[in-house]
CSV table of C-alpha atoms in Angstrom, one decimal:
chain,number,residue,atom,x,y,z
F,19,MET,CA,-87.7,-29.9,-62.1
F,20,ARG,CA,-89.2,-30.2,-58.8
F,21,LEU,CA,-90.4,-26.8,-57.5
F,22,VAL,CA,-93.9,-27.1,-58.1
F,23,LYS,CA,-93.9,-30.0,-55.5
F,24,ILE,CA,-94.0,-27.5,-52.3
F,25,PHE,CA,-96.6,-25.3,-54.1
F,26,SER,CA,-98.8,-28.1,-54.1
F,27,LEU,CA,-99.1,-27.6,-50.5
F,28,VAL,CA,-101.0,-24.3,-51.1
F,29,PHE,CA,-103.9,-26.6,-52.9
F,30,ILE,CA,-104.7,-28.0,-49.4
F,31,VAL,CA,-105.3,-24.9,-47.9
F,32,ALA,CA,-107.3,-23.1,-50.6
F,33,ALA,CA,-109.1,-26.4,-51.2
F,34,THR,CA,-110.9,-25.8,-47.7
F,35,CYS,CA,-112.4,-22.4,-48.6
F,36,GLY,CA,-112.8,-22.5,-52.5
F,37,CYS,CA,-110.9,-19.5,-52.4
F,38,GLU,CA,-108.4,-18.2,-55.1
F,39,LEU,CA,-105.2,-19.6,-55.3
F,40,PRO,CA,-102.1,-17.4,-55.0
F,41,SER,CA,-100.4,-17.5,-58.5
F,42,THR,CA,-97.4,-19.3,-57.4
F,43,ALA,CA,-99.5,-22.2,-56.5
F,44,LYS,CA,-101.3,-21.9,-60.2
F,45,ASN,CA,-98.0,-23.1,-61.6
F,46,ASN,CA,-99.6,-26.8,-60.8
F,47,GLU,CA,-102.5,-26.6,-63.0
F,48,SER,CA,-102.6,-27.6,-66.3
F,49,SER,CA,-104.1,-24.4,-67.7
F,50,VAL,CA,-102.9,-21.0,-66.0
F,51,PRO,CA,-104.3,-17.8,-66.5
F,52,GLY,CA,-100.9,-16.1,-67.9
F,53,CYS,CA,-99.6,-18.9,-69.3
F,54,ASN,CA,-99.6,-21.1,-72.5
F,55,SER,CA,-100.5,-24.9,-72.7
F,56,GLN,CA,-96.8,-25.6,-72.2
F,57,GLY,CA,-96.4,-23.4,-68.6
F,58,LYS,CA,-94.8,-20.7,-70.2
F,59,SER,CA,-95.3,-17.3,-69.6
F,60,ASP,CA,-97.0,-14.7,-71.8
F,61,GLN,CA,-95.3,-12.2,-69.3
F,62,LYS,CA,-99.1,-12.1,-67.2
F,63,ASN,CA,-98.3,-14.5,-64.7
F,64,PRO,CA,-94.9,-14.2,-63.2
F,65,HIS,CA,-95.1,-17.6,-62.0
F,66,CYS,CA,-95.4,-19.6,-64.9
F,67,VAL,CA,-92.4,-22.0,-65.8
F,68,THR,CA,-90.5,-19.9,-68.1
F,69,PRO,CA,-87.3,-21.5,-69.9
F,70,THR,CA,-84.2,-20.4,-67.8
F,71,PRO,CA,-81.1,-18.8,-69.9
F,72,THR,CA,-77.9,-20.9,-70.1
F,73,PRO,CA,-75.8,-20.1,-67.6
F,74,SER,CA,-72.3,-18.5,-68.0
F,75,SER,CA,-69.4,-20.6,-66.8
F,76,THR,CA,-71.5,-23.1,-65.4
F,77,PRO,CA,-69.4,-25.6,-63.1
F,78,SER,CA,-69.8,-29.3,-63.3
F,79,SER,CA,-72.9,-30.8,-61.8
F,80,THR,CA,-70.8,-33.0,-59.4
F,81,PRO,CA,-69.8,-31.2,-56.4
F,82,SER,CA,-66.2,-30.1,-56.3
F,83,SER,CA,-63.6,-32.2,-54.6
F,84,THR,CA,-61.1,-29.1,-54.0
F,85,PRO,CA,-60.8,-27.4,-51.1
F,86,THR,CA,-61.5,-23.7,-51.6
F,87,PRO,CA,-59.3,-21.0,-49.8
F,88,THR,CA,-62.6,-19.4,-48.2
F,89,SER,CA,-64.4,-22.1,-47.3
F,90,LYS,CA,-63.5,-25.1,-44.5
F,91,GLY,CA,-66.5,-27.1,-45.6
F,92,TRP,CA,-69.7,-28.3,-44.7
F,93,THR,CA,-70.6,-30.7,-41.9
F,94,TRP,CA,-73.7,-33.0,-41.7
F,95,MET,CA,-75.2,-32.1,-38.2
F,96,GLY,CA,-78.0,-34.7,-38.2
F,97,GLY,CA,-81.6,-35.3,-40.0
F,98,SER,CA,-82.1,-37.7,-42.6
F,99,GLN,CA,-80.5,-38.6,-46.0
F,100,LEU,CA,-83.6,-39.5,-46.9
F,101,VAL,CA,-86.5,-36.7,-48.1
F,102,ASP,CA,-90.2,-36.5,-46.9
F,103,GLN,CA,-89.8,-37.7,-43.7
F,104,PRO,CA,-92.9,-37.1,-41.2
F,105,GLY,CA,-92.1,-35.7,-37.9
F,106,THR,CA,-91.4,-37.8,-34.7
F,107,TYR,CA,-93.1,-36.7,-31.7
F,108,THR,CA,-93.7,-37.0,-28.2
F,109,VAL,CA,-93.8,-35.3,-24.8
F,110,GLN,CA,-93.8,-31.6,-25.0
F,111,GLY,CA,-90.9,-29.5,-23.7
F,112,ILE,CA,-88.5,-32.7,-23.1
F,113,PRO,CA,-85.5,-32.1,-25.5
F,114,SER,CA,-84.6,-35.4,-27.4
F,115,SER,CA,-82.2,-37.0,-30.0
F,116,SER,CA,-85.2,-39.4,-31.4
F,117,ILE,CA,-87.3,-36.8,-32.3
F,118,ASN,CA,-87.3,-34.2,-35.0
F,119,PRO,CA,-89.9,-32.1,-36.9
F,120,GLY,CA,-89.4,-34.2,-39.9
F,121,GLY,CA,-89.0,-32.4,-43.9
F,122,LYS,CA,-89.8,-28.5,-43.5
F,123,ALA,CA,-90.1,-26.0,-45.9
F,124,GLN,CA,-91.0,-22.2,-45.7
F,125,PRO,CA,-91.4,-22.4,-41.8
F,126,CYS,CA,-91.1,-19.5,-39.8
F,127,SER,CA,-87.6,-19.6,-38.3
F,128,TRP,CA,-85.9,-17.5,-35.3
F,129,THR,CA,-82.7,-17.7,-33.4
F,130,ASP,CA,-82.5,-16.8,-30.0
F,131,SER,CA,-79.6,-15.0,-28.0
F,132,ALA,CA,-77.8,-18.8,-27.2
F,133,GLY,CA,-77.9,-19.3,-31.1
F,134,ASN,CA,-80.6,-21.8,-31.1
F,135,LEU,CA,-83.0,-22.1,-33.9
F,136,TRP,CA,-87.0,-21.9,-33.5
F,137,ILE,CA,-89.5,-22.9,-35.9
F,138,PHE,CA,-93.0,-22.7,-36.5
F,139,GLY,CA,-95.3,-24.2,-39.1
F,140,GLY,CA,-94.1,-24.8,-42.9
F,141,GLY,CA,-95.2,-27.8,-45.3
F,142,SER,CA,-94.3,-30.9,-44.5
F,143,TYR,CA,-95.1,-34.4,-45.2
F,144,ASN,CA,-97.1,-36.1,-42.9
F,145,SER,CA,-97.0,-39.8,-41.5
F,146,ALA,CA,-99.6,-41.1,-44.7
F,147,GLN,CA,-96.9,-39.3,-47.1
F,148,GLN,CA,-99.1,-36.3,-47.8
F,149,HIS,CA,-98.7,-32.7,-48.2
F,150,SER,CA,-100.0,-30.8,-44.9
F,151,LEU,CA,-99.0,-27.5,-43.5
F,152,ARG,CA,-98.0,-27.5,-40.0
F,153,GLN,CA,-98.8,-25.8,-36.5
F,154,ASP,CA,-96.0,-27.3,-34.6
F,155,LEU,CA,-93.0,-25.0,-32.7
F,156,TRP,CA,-89.8,-26.8,-31.9
F,157,LYS,CA,-86.7,-25.5,-31.1
F,158,TYR,CA,-83.0,-27.0,-32.0
F,159,SER,CA,-80.2,-26.8,-29.7
F,160,THR,CA,-76.9,-26.1,-31.7
F,161,SER,CA,-75.0,-27.2,-28.2
F,162,ASP,CA,-76.4,-30.6,-27.5
F,163,LYS,CA,-77.7,-31.3,-31.2
F,164,GLN,CA,-81.4,-32.2,-30.1
F,165,TRP,CA,-84.8,-31.2,-31.2
F,166,THR,CA,-87.6,-30.0,-28.3
F,167,TRP,CA,-91.1,-30.2,-29.3
F,168,VAL,CA,-92.1,-26.8,-27.8
F,169,GLY,CA,-95.9,-26.6,-28.6
F,170,GLY,CA,-98.5,-26.7,-31.5
F,171,SER,CA,-100.1,-29.3,-33.4
F,172,ALA,CA,-98.6,-32.1,-35.5
F,173,THR,CA,-101.2,-31.5,-37.9
F,174,GLY,CA,-102.7,-28.4,-39.6
F,175,GLN,CA,-105.1,-26.8,-37.5
F,176,LEU,CA,-107.0,-23.0,-37.5
F,177,GLY,CA,-105.4,-20.4,-35.3
F,178,ILE,CA,-107.0,-19.7,-31.7
F,179,TYR,CA,-106.5,-15.7,-31.5
F,180,GLY,CA,-108.0,-15.2,-27.9
F,181,THR,CA,-107.8,-11.0,-26.8
F,182,LYS,CA,-106.2,-9.0,-28.8
F,183,GLY,CA,-103.1,-7.9,-27.1
F,184,VAL,CA,-103.5,-10.6,-24.2
F,185,ALA,CA,-100.9,-13.7,-24.2
F,186,SER,CA,-102.7,-17.0,-23.1
F,187,PRO,CA,-101.3,-20.5,-22.9
F,188,THR,CA,-104.1,-21.6,-25.2
F,189,ASN,CA,-103.5,-18.9,-28.3
F,190,ILE,CA,-101.5,-20.3,-31.3
F,191,PRO,CA,-101.5,-19.2,-34.7
F,192,GLY,CA,-103.2,-21.4,-37.4
F,193,ALA,CA,-101.0,-23.7,-39.5
F,194,ARG,CA,-99.2,-21.7,-42.3
F,195,LEU,CA,-96.2,-21.2,-44.6
F,196,ALA,CA,-94.1,-19.0,-46.1
F,197,ALA,CA,-94.8,-16.2,-43.1
F,198,THR,CA,-92.4,-13.5,-42.5
F,199,CYS,CA,-90.9,-13.6,-38.9
F,200,TRP,CA,-88.7,-11.1,-37.0
F,201,VAL,CA,-86.8,-11.1,-33.3
F,202,ASP,CA,-87.1,-8.1,-31.4
F,203,ASN,CA,-84.8,-6.5,-29.2
F,204,ALA,CA,-86.4,-8.0,-25.9
F,205,GLY,CA,-85.8,-11.5,-27.7
F,206,ASN,CA,-89.7,-12.1,-28.7
F,207,PHE,CA,-90.2,-13.7,-31.5
F,208,TRP,CA,-92.9,-12.4,-34.4
F,209,LEU,CA,-94.9,-13.8,-37.2
F,210,PHE,CA,-96.7,-11.9,-40.0
F,211,GLY,CA,-99.1,-13.2,-42.5
F,212,GLY,CA,-98.1,-16.1,-45.1
F,213,VAL,CA,-100.4,-18.6,-46.5
F,214,GLY,CA,-102.3,-20.8,-44.1
F,215,TYR,CA,-105.6,-21.3,-41.8
F,216,ASP,CA,-106.9,-18.4,-40.0
F,217,VAL,CA,-110.1,-18.5,-37.2
F,218,GLY,CA,-112.4,-20.7,-39.0
F,219,SER,CA,-111.7,-22.1,-42.2
F,220,GLY,CA,-108.2,-22.9,-44.9
F,221,GLY,CA,-107.6,-19.8,-46.4
F,222,THR,CA,-105.0,-18.4,-48.9
F,223,GLY,CA,-103.2,-14.9,-47.6
F,224,LEU,CA,-103.3,-14.1,-44.1
F,225,SER,CA,-102.5,-10.5,-42.7
F,226,ASP,CA,-102.2,-11.1,-38.9
F,227,LEU,CA,-99.4,-10.2,-37.0
F,228,TRP,CA,-98.4,-12.4,-33.3
F,229,LYS,CA,-95.7,-12.3,-30.8
F,230,TYR,CA,-94.4,-15.4,-28.9
F,231,SER,CA,-92.5,-14.8,-25.9
F,232,PRO,CA,-89.9,-17.8,-25.6
F,233,SER,CA,-89.7,-17.5,-21.7
F,234,LEU,CA,-93.5,-17.7,-21.1
F,235,ASN,CA,-94.0,-20.2,-23.8
F,236,GLU,CA,-97.1,-18.0,-24.8
F,237,TRP,CA,-98.8,-16.4,-28.1
F,238,THR,CA,-100.0,-12.5,-28.2
F,239,TRP,CA,-102.3,-12.0,-31.4
F,240,MET,CA,-101.0,-8.4,-31.8
F,241,SER,CA,-102.5,-7.2,-35.1
F,242,GLY,CA,-104.6,-7.5,-38.2
F,243,PRO,CA,-108.0,-9.7,-39.0
F,244,ILE,CA,-108.7,-12.7,-37.6
F,245,TYR,CA,-109.8,-13.9,-41.0
F,246,SER,CA,-108.0,-14.6,-44.5
F,247,ASN,CA,-108.2,-12.9,-48.0
F,248,CYS,CA,-107.7,-9.2,-46.6
F,249,PHE,CA,-106.2,-8.4,-49.9
F,250,VAL,CA,-107.8,-5.1,-49.9
F,251,GLN,CA,-108.7,-2.7,-47.1
F,252,GLY,CA,-112.3,-2.8,-46.0
F,253,PRO,CA,-115.1,-3.5,-43.6
F,254,ILE,CA,-113.2,-6.6,-42.0
F,255,CYS,CA,-110.1,-5.9,-43.5
F,256,PRO,CA,-108.2,-3.0,-41.2
F,257,ALA,CA,-106.6,0.5,-42.4
F,258,ASN,CA,-103.1,1.2,-42.1
F,259,VAL,CA,-102.0,-2.8,-41.6
F,260,PRO,CA,-100.4,-4.5,-44.6
F,261,THR,CA,-102.7,-6.7,-46.7
F,262,ALA,CA,-102.6,-10.5,-46.5
F,263,ARG,CA,-99.4,-11.7,-48.3
F,264,TYR,CA,-96.9,-14.7,-48.1
F,265,GLY,CA,-92.9,-14.4,-49.1
F,266,ALA,CA,-92.4,-11.0,-47.8
F,267,SER,CA,-89.2,-9.6,-46.7
F,268,GLY,CA,-88.3,-8.4,-43.3
F,269,TRP,CA,-85.8,-6.4,-41.0
F,270,THR,CA,-85.3,-5.6,-37.5
F,271,ASP,CA,-83.7,-2.1,-36.7
F,272,SER,CA,-81.5,-1.2,-34.2
F,273,SER,CA,-84.3,0.5,-32.3
F,274,GLY,CA,-86.6,-2.9,-32.6
F,275,ASN,CA,-89.1,-1.8,-35.0
F,276,LEU,CA,-90.2,-4.7,-37.4
F,277,TRP,CA,-89.9,-3.5,-41.3
F,278,LEU,CA,-92.0,-5.4,-43.8
F,279,PHE,CA,-91.3,-5.3,-47.8
F,280,GLY,CA,-93.4,-7.0,-50.9
F,281,GLY,CA,-94.1,-10.6,-50.9
F,282,GLU,CA,-97.3,-11.8,-52.8
F,283,GLY,CA,-101.2,-11.1,-52.0
F,284,ASP,CA,-103.5,-10.9,-55.0
F,285,THR,CA,-100.7,-9.5,-57.0
F,286,ALA,CA,-96.8,-9.1,-56.4
F,287,LEU,CA,-96.2,-6.2,-54.1
F,288,ASN,CA,-93.4,-3.7,-53.1
F,289,ASP,CA,-94.9,-1.6,-50.5
F,290,LEU,CA,-92.6,-1.2,-47.2
F,291,TRP,CA,-94.0,-0.9,-43.7
F,292,LYS,CA,-92.7,-0.4,-40.3
F,293,PHE,CA,-94.4,-1.9,-37.0
F,294,SER,CA,-93.5,-0.3,-33.7
F,295,PRO,CA,-93.8,-2.9,-30.9
F,296,SER,CA,-93.8,-0.1,-28.2
F,297,THR,CA,-96.8,1.7,-29.9
F,298,GLY,CA,-98.8,-1.5,-31.3
F,299,MET,CA,-99.0,0.2,-34.9
F,300,TRP,CA,-97.9,-0.3,-38.5
F,301,THR,CA,-96.9,2.8,-40.8
F,302,TRP,CA,-96.8,2.6,-44.1
F,303,MET,CA,-93.1,4.2,-45.7
F,304,LYS,CA,-93.7,4.0,-49.6
F,305,GLY,CA,-94.3,1.8,-52.3
F,306,SER,CA,-97.2,-0.3,-53.8
F,307,ASN,CA,-97.6,-3.1,-56.5
F,308,SER,CA,-95.4,-1.5,-58.9
F,309,SER,CA,-92.7,-2.3,-61.1
F,310,GLY,CA,-90.4,-0.4,-59.2
F,311,SER,CA,-87.8,2.4,-60.2
F,312,TYR,CA,-84.3,1.8,-60.3
F,313,GLY,CA,-83.0,5.4,-60.7
F,314,ILE,CA,-79.4,5.6,-61.1
F,315,ARG,CA,-77.2,2.6,-60.0
F,316,GLY,CA,-75.2,3.9,-56.4
F,317,VAL,CA,-77.2,6.9,-56.1
F,318,ALA,CA,-80.1,7.1,-53.7
F,319,ASP,CA,-83.3,8.9,-54.7
F,320,PRO,CA,-86.4,9.2,-52.7
F,321,SER,CA,-88.2,8.0,-56.0
F,322,ASN,CA,-86.3,4.7,-56.2
F,323,ILE,CA,-88.0,1.2,-55.1
F,324,PRO,CA,-87.3,-2.1,-56.0
F,325,PRO,CA,-89.7,-3.9,-58.3
F,326,SER,CA,-92.6,-6.2,-56.7
F,327,ARG,CA,-91.4,-9.2,-55.6
F,328,GLU,CA,-91.8,-12.3,-52.9
F,329,GLY,CA,-89.0,-14.7,-51.7
F,330,ALA,CA,-86.0,-12.1,-51.8
F,331,MET,CA,-82.7,-12.7,-49.7
F,332,THR,CA,-82.3,-9.9,-47.1
F,333,TRP,CA,-79.8,-9.2,-44.6
F,334,THR,CA,-78.7,-6.2,-42.5
F,335,ASP,CA,-75.2,-4.6,-42.4
F,336,THR,CA,-73.3,-3.7,-39.3
F,337,SER,CA,-74.5,0.1,-39.8
F,338,GLY,CA,-77.9,-0.9,-39.8
F,339,ASN,CA,-78.8,-0.7,-43.5
F,340,PHE,CA,-80.9,-3.0,-45.1
F,341,TRP,CA,-80.6,-5.1,-48.1
F,342,LEU,CA,-82.0,-7.0,-50.6
F,343,PHE,CA,-81.0,-9.6,-53.3
F,344,GLY,CA,-83.3,-11.2,-56.1
F,345,GLY,CA,-86.5,-12.8,-55.9
F,346,ALA,CA,-89.6,-13.8,-58.1
F,347,GLY,CA,-90.4,-10.6,-59.2
F,348,TYR,CA,-93.6,-8.9,-60.9
F,349,THR,CA,-92.8,-10.3,-64.6
F,350,ALA,CA,-90.1,-13.1,-64.1
F,351,GLN,CA,-87.3,-13.5,-61.6
F,352,LEU,CA,-84.7,-10.8,-60.4
F,353,ASP,CA,-80.9,-11.0,-59.5
F,354,ASP,CA,-80.6,-7.1,-58.5
F,355,VAL,CA,-78.8,-5.7,-55.3
F,356,TRP,CA,-80.8,-3.1,-53.0
F,357,LYS,CA,-80.0,-1.1,-50.2
F,358,TYR,CA,-82.1,0.7,-48.0
F,359,ASN,CA,-81.3,3.3,-45.2
F,360,PRO,CA,-84.2,3.1,-42.7
F,361,LEU,CA,-82.9,6.7,-41.4
F,362,THR,CA,-83.3,8.6,-44.9
F,363,ASN,CA,-86.1,6.4,-45.9
F,364,GLU,CA,-84.5,5.9,-49.1
F,365,TRP,CA,-83.6,3.0,-51.5
F,366,ILE,CA,-80.5,2.7,-53.8
F,367,TRP,CA,-80.0,0.3,-56.5
F,368,ILE,CA,-76.7,-0.9,-56.0
F,369,SER,CA,-76.1,-3.9,-58.5
F,370,GLY,CA,-77.6,-6.4,-60.5
F,371,SER,CA,-79.3,-5.9,-63.5
F,372,ASN,CA,-82.7,-4.0,-64.0
F,373,SER,CA,-83.6,-6.3,-66.4
F,374,THR,CA,-85.1,-9.7,-65.5
F,375,ASN,CA,-84.3,-13.6,-65.9
F,376,GLN,CA,-80.4,-13.3,-65.9
F,377,PRO,CA,-78.2,-16.2,-66.1
F,378,PRO,CA,-75.4,-16.7,-63.6
F,379,SER,CA,-72.1,-16.3,-64.5
F,380,TYR,CA,-69.4,-18.0,-62.1
F,381,GLY,CA,-65.9,-16.4,-63.1
F,382,GLN,CA,-63.3,-18.7,-61.1
F,383,MET,CA,-64.2,-20.2,-58.1
F,384,GLY,CA,-62.9,-17.8,-54.8
F,385,VAL,CA,-61.8,-15.2,-56.7
F,386,ALA,CA,-64.6,-11.9,-56.5
F,387,GLY,CA,-65.1,-10.4,-59.8
F,388,PRO,CA,-67.4,-7.2,-61.2
F,389,THR,CA,-69.2,-9.6,-63.6
F,390,ASN,CA,-69.8,-12.7,-61.4
F,391,ASP,CA,-73.5,-12.7,-60.8
F,392,PRO,CA,-75.8,-15.8,-59.3
F,393,GLY,CA,-78.3,-15.0,-61.5
F,394,SER,CA,-81.8,-14.7,-60.9
F,395,ARG,CA,-83.4,-16.6,-58.1
F,396,PHE,CA,-85.6,-16.6,-55.3
F,397,ASN,CA,-85.7,-18.5,-51.7
F,398,SER,CA,-82.1,-19.0,-51.2
F,399,ALA,CA,-80.7,-19.8,-47.9
F,400,VAL,CA,-79.0,-16.5,-46.5
F,401,TRP,CA,-76.4,-15.4,-43.9
F,402,ALA,CA,-74.8,-12.4,-42.6
F,403,ASP,CA,-71.4,-12.5,-41.5
F,404,THR,CA,-69.6,-10.0,-39.0
F,405,SER,CA,-68.7,-7.8,-41.6
F,406,GLY,CA,-72.2,-7.5,-43.2
F,407,ASN,CA,-71.4,-9.4,-46.2
F,408,LEU,CA,-74.2,-11.7,-47.5
F,409,TRP,CA,-73.4,-15.6,-48.1
F,410,LEU,CA,-76.0,-17.5,-50.3
F,411,PHE,CA,-76.6,-21.2,-51.0
F,412,GLY,CA,-78.8,-22.6,-53.7
F,413,GLY,CA,-82.4,-21.4,-53.8
F,414,GLY,CA,-84.9,-21.8,-57.0
F,415,GLN,CA,-85.2,-21.2,-60.6
F,416,PHE,CA,-88.2,-21.5,-62.7
F,417,GLY,CA,-87.5,-23.4,-66.2
F,418,THR,CA,-84.7,-25.7,-66.9
F,419,SER,CA,-82.8,-25.1,-63.7
F,420,GLY,CA,-85.1,-25.9,-60.9
F,421,GLU,CA,-83.1,-25.8,-57.4
F,422,LEU,CA,-79.2,-25.1,-57.3
F,423,ALA,CA,-76.6,-25.9,-55.0
F,424,ASP,CA,-73.9,-23.2,-55.1
F,425,LEU,CA,-72.5,-20.8,-52.4
F,426,TRP,CA,-71.8,-17.3,-53.1
F,427,MET,CA,-70.4,-14.4,-51.1
F,428,TYR,CA,-71.5,-10.6,-51.9
F,429,SER,CA,-69.1,-8.2,-50.4
F,430,ILE,CA,-71.1,-4.9,-49.5
F,431,THR,CA,-67.8,-2.9,-49.7
F,432,SER,CA,-66.7,-4.3,-52.9
F,433,ASN,CA,-70.1,-4.6,-54.3
F,434,GLN,CA,-68.6,-7.7,-56.1
F,435,TRP,CA,-69.7,-11.5,-56.1
F,436,THR,CA,-67.4,-14.4,-55.4
F,437,TRP,CA,-68.2,-17.9,-56.4
F,438,ILE,CA,-67.3,-20.0,-53.2
F,439,ALA,CA,-68.1,-23.6,-53.6
F,440,GLY,CA,-70.9,-26.1,-55.1
F,441,SER,CA,-72.3,-26.6,-58.1
F,442,TYR,CA,-75.2,-25.3,-60.3
F,443,GLN,CA,-77.2,-28.3,-59.4
F,444,ALA,CA,-75.9,-31.5,-57.2
F,445,GLY,CA,-77.1,-34.1,-55.3
F,446,ALA,CA,-76.0,-34.1,-51.9
F,447,VAL,CA,-72.6,-35.6,-50.3
F,448,TYR,CA,-73.2,-36.3,-46.8
F,449,GLY,CA,-70.1,-37.9,-45.7
F,450,THR,CA,-69.4,-39.1,-42.0
F,451,LEU,CA,-71.9,-37.8,-39.6
F,452,GLY,CA,-70.3,-34.6,-37.6
F,453,VAL,CA,-67.2,-34.5,-39.9
F,454,ALA,CA,-66.6,-31.6,-42.0
F,455,SER,CA,-65.2,-32.0,-45.4
F,456,SER,CA,-64.1,-29.9,-48.6
F,457,THR,CA,-66.2,-32.5,-50.3
F,458,ASN,CA,-69.4,-32.8,-48.2
F,459,THR,CA,-72.1,-30.6,-49.9
F,460,PRO,CA,-76.1,-30.2,-49.3
F,461,GLY,CA,-77.9,-31.4,-52.4
F,462,SER,CA,-79.7,-28.6,-54.6
F,463,ARG,CA,-82.7,-27.0,-52.3
F,464,VAL,CA,-85.1,-24.1,-52.1
F,465,PHE,CA,-87.3,-22.8,-49.3
F,466,ALA,CA,-84.8,-23.9,-46.9
F,467,THR,CA,-84.2,-22.4,-43.2
F,468,SER,CA,-81.0,-20.7,-42.2
F,469,TRP,CA,-79.5,-19.5,-39.2
F,470,VAL,CA,-76.3,-18.0,-37.6
F,471,ASP,CA,-75.4,-19.8,-34.3
F,472,SER,CA,-73.6,-17.6,-31.3
F,473,SER,CA,-70.1,-18.9,-32.9
F,474,GLY,CA,-70.9,-17.3,-36.1
F,475,HIS,CA,-71.2,-20.4,-37.5
F,476,PHE,CA,-73.8,-20.6,-40.4
F,477,TRP,CA,-76.6,-23.4,-40.4
F,478,LEU,CA,-79.0,-25.0,-42.5
F,479,LEU,CA,-82.1,-27.0,-42.3
F,480,GLY,CA,-84.2,-29.0,-45.1
F,481,GLY,CA,-86.1,-27.4,-47.7
F,482,ASP,CA,-87.5,-28.6,-51.1
F,483,GLY,CA,-84.9,-30.2,-52.9
F,484,PHE,CA,-82.3,-33.3,-53.0
F,485,GLY,CA,-80.6,-35.2,-50.1
F,486,GLY,CA,-79.3,-38.7,-50.9
F,487,ASP,CA,-82.3,-40.0,-52.2
F,488,PRO,CA,-82.2,-39.7,-56.2
F,489,ASN,CA,-85.9,-38.5,-56.2
F,490,GLY,CA,-86.7,-35.0,-54.6
F,491,GLY,CA,-88.5,-34.0,-51.8
F,492,ILE,CA,-89.1,-32.2,-48.6
F,493,LEU,CA,-85.9,-32.6,-46.3
F,494,ASN,CA,-84.9,-32.4,-42.8
F,495,ASP,CA,-81.3,-32.9,-43.1
F,496,ILE,CA,-79.3,-30.2,-41.1
F,497,TRP,CA,-75.7,-28.9,-41.6
F,498,LYS,CA,-73.3,-26.5,-40.5
F,499,LEU,CA,-71.1,-24.5,-42.9
F,500,ASP,CA,-67.2,-23.1,-41.3
F,501,THR,CA,-66.5,-20.4,-43.8
F,502,GLY,CA,-62.9,-19.8,-42.4
F,503,HIS,CA,-63.9,-16.1,-41.7
């Protein structure tokens, strides 16, 4: 299993300041608080390596060669089949087919109105084949299939905050990964927290909020402290601002407000926050760092709240409701589905289990079923289609499973899962560059970047997992999925 590899990036950050490591990163240590000598959980640390139950109806480890009725197939669009490739940098601002950001895991990502992908930072390999955090900003054009290095550094650098609320061409967030990202109604990109560098040193958790204008190519520090490790509000950690965290979930409502849920700080969290770009103020809506309250399945209640988690999968339906699936929870991994109504401030537990570490149940490929379930997992690639349904690829499971390579769809009408394609675990089948095929498939991966272009196609970039190399690592391959919907 290779999930520990990307978490070693956090050691680079923590080592620069002697900070306490987040519990996820501690998975790399031989002796982890709350874990026994084999790295197995005694239920005090949710990120220990816990055995994963045997999946029900596990598909073959080889990608299916039979076309499914609901998928036209994957297309390998670019990037390398090899892992741990360093980025290639030339002159900023010039698109080119000969440059790329290299392998990327957990960068901040946004999609502009033209359906182009923008990414900032993340975990990478440098030219010396070492783990490193990035501070670079890139744009990928889905029309000409070229990358543009927009700005930032090819190495991990400290943040330059400037004056709060004032844009400047010299401002830039510090290098980081696992931040929460949004796009507002005006097309500006927003970034909160993550793990990385503040104004003065490498830190662990960050709680700063930034806005980037694609038209001006300028960053603005909008809120939060310039120092890391604000896990508890105090003299240098402002009140009524979310505390430092990484792996939090995010949504944007119809009014352009930014919503933040959970993540991992000094503990797993389930607090819900709303930020108004018009007032520049955060509002704490509910929750804290608890084990949650499921209530009755399908029934909204003011006391309902999902358990604490990081790395959950999120999407927004056509009615403006926020949806959440799975993640790495308070004591283990989750497979529950929740819906939140921002107008009533109420959560509904929709489906999935209120118990942890659930195995997948695949059922019949292409057929929805009430017992189908992807199982507990975290940091999958996700997309929402025009009907508000969730599409999910891969993700991670601690224990014997590691990274996954299966494709699922969740219907918000029937509240049922459908196993669409792919395997529990698989290497990549790239096929011919630019040519779709039902036999093509990305390899197993976690921490990938996903987005939807202006034509409704689903795209996938990188992550940590397996390409054409038998050894796993950080990927920079680009894929497009035509679902036939």
